[in-house]
Coordinates of C-alpha atoms in Angstrom, one line a residue:
L246 CA 129.6 66.0 139.1
L247 CA 129.7 67.7 142.4
D248 CA 128.0 66.5 145.5
T249 CA 125.5 69.1 146.7
K250 CA 127.3 69.0 150.1
T251 CA 130.6 70.1 148.6
I252 CA 131.3 73.8 149.0
I253 CA 133.8 75.5 146.7
D254 CA 135.4 78.7 148.1
I255 CA 136.5 81.0 145.2
T256 CA 137.1 84.1 147.4
P257 CA 140.5 85.6 146.5
K258 CA 142.9 85.6 149.4
P259 CA 145.4 88.4 149.8
S260 CA 149.0 87.3 149.7
R261 CA 151.4 88.3 152.5
S262 CA 153.4 90.5 150.2
T263 CA 150.4 92.6 149.1
R264 CA 150.6 96.1 150.6
H265 CA 147.5 98.2 151.1
A266 CA 147.5 101.9 151.0
S267 CA 146.2 103.7 154.0
S268 CA 143.8 105.7 152.0
P269 CA 142.4 105.8 148.4
T270 CA 144.4 109.0 147.6
A271 CA 147.6 107.4 148.8
A272 CA 147.0 104.5 146.4
L273 CA 146.3 106.9 143.5
S274 CA 149.4 109.0 144.1
T275 CA 151.6 105.8 144.3
K276 CA 150.3 104.6 141.0
A277 CA 150.6 108.0 139.3
S278 CA 154.2 108.6 140.4
S279 CA 155.3 105.2 139.2
S280 CA 153.6 105.6 135.8
F281 CA 155.1 109.0 135.2
S282 CA 158.6 108.3 136.4
Q283 CA 160.0 108.2 132.8
P284 CA 160.3 111.4 130.8
A285 CA 157.7 112.0 128.1
I286 CA 158.7 111.3 124.5
T287 CA 158.0 114.2 122.1
L288 CA 157.1 113.2 118.6
Q289 CA 157.2 115.6 115.7
Q290 CA 154.5 115.5 113.1
P291 CA 155.9 115.4 109.6
K292 CA 155.2 118.3 107.4
T293 CA 154.7 116.1 104.4
F294 CA 153.7 112.5 103.6
N295 CA 155.7 110.1 101.4
H296 CA 152.7 108.0 100.2
Y297 CA 149.0 108.3 99.9
V298 CA 147.2 104.9 99.6
M299 CA 143.6 105.2 98.3
N300 CA 142.3 101.8 98.8
L301 CA 138.6 102.2 98.1
P302 CA 138.5 100.9 94.5
A303 CA 134.9 101.8 93.8
S304 CA 135.4 105.5 94.5
A305 CA 139.1 106.3 95.0
I306 CA 139.7 107.9 91.6
T307 CA 136.9 110.4 92.3
F308 CA 138.9 111.9 95.2
L309 CA 142.1 112.5 93.2
D310 CA 141.1 116.2 92.5
A311 CA 141.9 116.8 96.2
F312 CA 145.6 116.8 95.2
I313 CA 145.2 119.8 93.0
G314 CA 147.0 122.6 94.7
L315 CA 147.6 120.6 97.8
Y316 CA 151.1 122.0 98.3
R317 CA 150.6 125.4 96.7
G318 CA 152.7 127.9 98.7
H319 CA 154.8 125.1 100.2
E320 CA 157.2 124.5 97.3
T321 CA 160.3 125.0 99.5
L322 CA 159.4 121.8 101.4
F323 CA 160.2 119.7 98.3
S324 CA 162.9 119.1 95.8
P325 CA 164.9 121.0 94.5
H326 CA 164.9 123.0 97.7
T327 CA 165.2 119.9 99.9
S328 CA 165.8 116.2 99.4
T329 CA 162.1 115.5 99.9
K330 CA 160.2 114.3 96.8
L331 CA 156.5 114.8 96.2
P332 CA 154.5 111.9 97.5
M333 CA 153.6 108.7 95.7
I334 CA 149.9 108.2 95.0
H335 CA 148.6 104.7 95.1
V336 CA 145.0 104.6 93.8
H337 CA 143.0 101.4 93.7
C338 CA 140.2 101.1 91.1
F339 CA 138.1 98.6 89.2
S340 CA 138.2 98.0 85.5
T341 CA 137.3 95.4 82.9
K342 CA 139.3 92.2 82.4
S343 CA 141.4 91.2 79.5
D344 CA 144.4 89.0 78.8
N345 CA 147.0 91.8 78.6
N346 CA 145.3 94.7 80.4
V347 CA 146.6 97.2 77.8
E348 CA 143.2 98.8 77.2
E349 CA 142.4 98.8 80.9
K350 CA 145.7 100.7 81.7
K351 CA 144.8 103.3 79.1
K352 CA 141.4 103.7 80.5
I353 CA 142.7 104.0 84.1
C354 CA 145.2 106.7 83.0
K355 CA 142.5 108.6 81.2
E356 CA 140.3 108.6 84.3
I357 CA 143.2 109.7 86.5
S358 CA 144.2 112.4 84.1
E359 CA 140.7 113.8 84.0
R360 CA 140.6 114.0 87.7
I361 CA 143.9 115.7 88.3
E362 CA 143.8 117.8 85.1
F363 CA 147.2 116.6 84.1
E364 CA 148.0 113.8 81.6
I365 CA 149.2 110.5 83.1
K366 CA 150.4 108.0 80.4
P367 CA 150.5 104.2 80.9
D368 CA 153.8 104.0 79.0
D369 CA 155.5 106.6 81.4
P370 CA 158.2 104.7 83.4
K371 CA 157.1 106.8 86.5
V372 CA 153.6 105.3 86.3
E373 CA 153.0 101.8 87.4
I374 CA 149.6 100.0 87.0
W375 CA 149.3 96.5 88.2
D376 CA 146.6 93.9 88.4
V377 CA 145.7 93.3 92.1
R378 CA 143.1 90.6 91.7
D379 CA 140.0 89.4 89.9
V380 CA 136.8 90.4 91.7
A381 CA 134.2 89.0 89.2
P382 CA 134.2 87.1 85.9
Q383 CA 134.6 90.4 83.9
K384 CA 135.9 92.7 86.6
R385 CA 139.5 93.2 87.9
M386 CA 141.0 95.4 90.7
F387 CA 144.0 97.5 89.7
C388 CA 146.4 99.8 91.6
A389 CA 147.9 102.8 89.8
S390 CA 151.0 104.3 91.4
F391 CA 152.5 107.6 90.3
R392 CA 154.4 110.5 91.9
L393 CA 152.2 113.5 92.4
P394 CA 153.3 115.9 89.5
D395 CA 154.6 119.4 90.3
E396 CA 152.0 120.8 87.9
V397 CA 149.2 119.3 90.1
A398 CA 150.7 119.8 93.6
F399 CA 151.7 123.5 93.2
R400 CA 148.8 124.7 91.0

C-alpha cells in the first residue's frame, strides 16, 4: 500500500529526440507525405467467381433460384471460350439422420433440383454431398457441392 504522502508522477515526458511541428498544418502535411510516399496498388475486380459458399443451412437452398440466368449474355467469359469454368456451388442444409445417408442425399438433390429447375443426381460424379456434423439426435447438417450447370447459368 502507498503512503498518503507518496506522490506518483505519471505525466509523460517528451524525449529529446521528439520533434514538434511549428504548426498543426505542418504536422499534418508531414504525416500525409510520409503515408502516401509509395505508389497506390490497383486491384482488378474479377468478372466471375470460382466458388459460392452458402453457409446458412436452415435457408440456403431457398436462395438457389438466384443462379438461374446469372450469366445469361456472358457466355464468352466461360469455357469453351476461355479456360474459366462455371463456379462451384457449396450449399449447406439440414436433413434427417440415418446410418448411410442414402435417402438424405436423394432428398437434398431433389430440393436443389426443384430450386434450380435442373435435375441434380446424387450418383453424378460431379455432385458431392457430405455429412458436416450432427446438430440434434435426428438432425444432421450436410453440404452439397456441384458445378453450376450451363443450362441454369445461361438460361
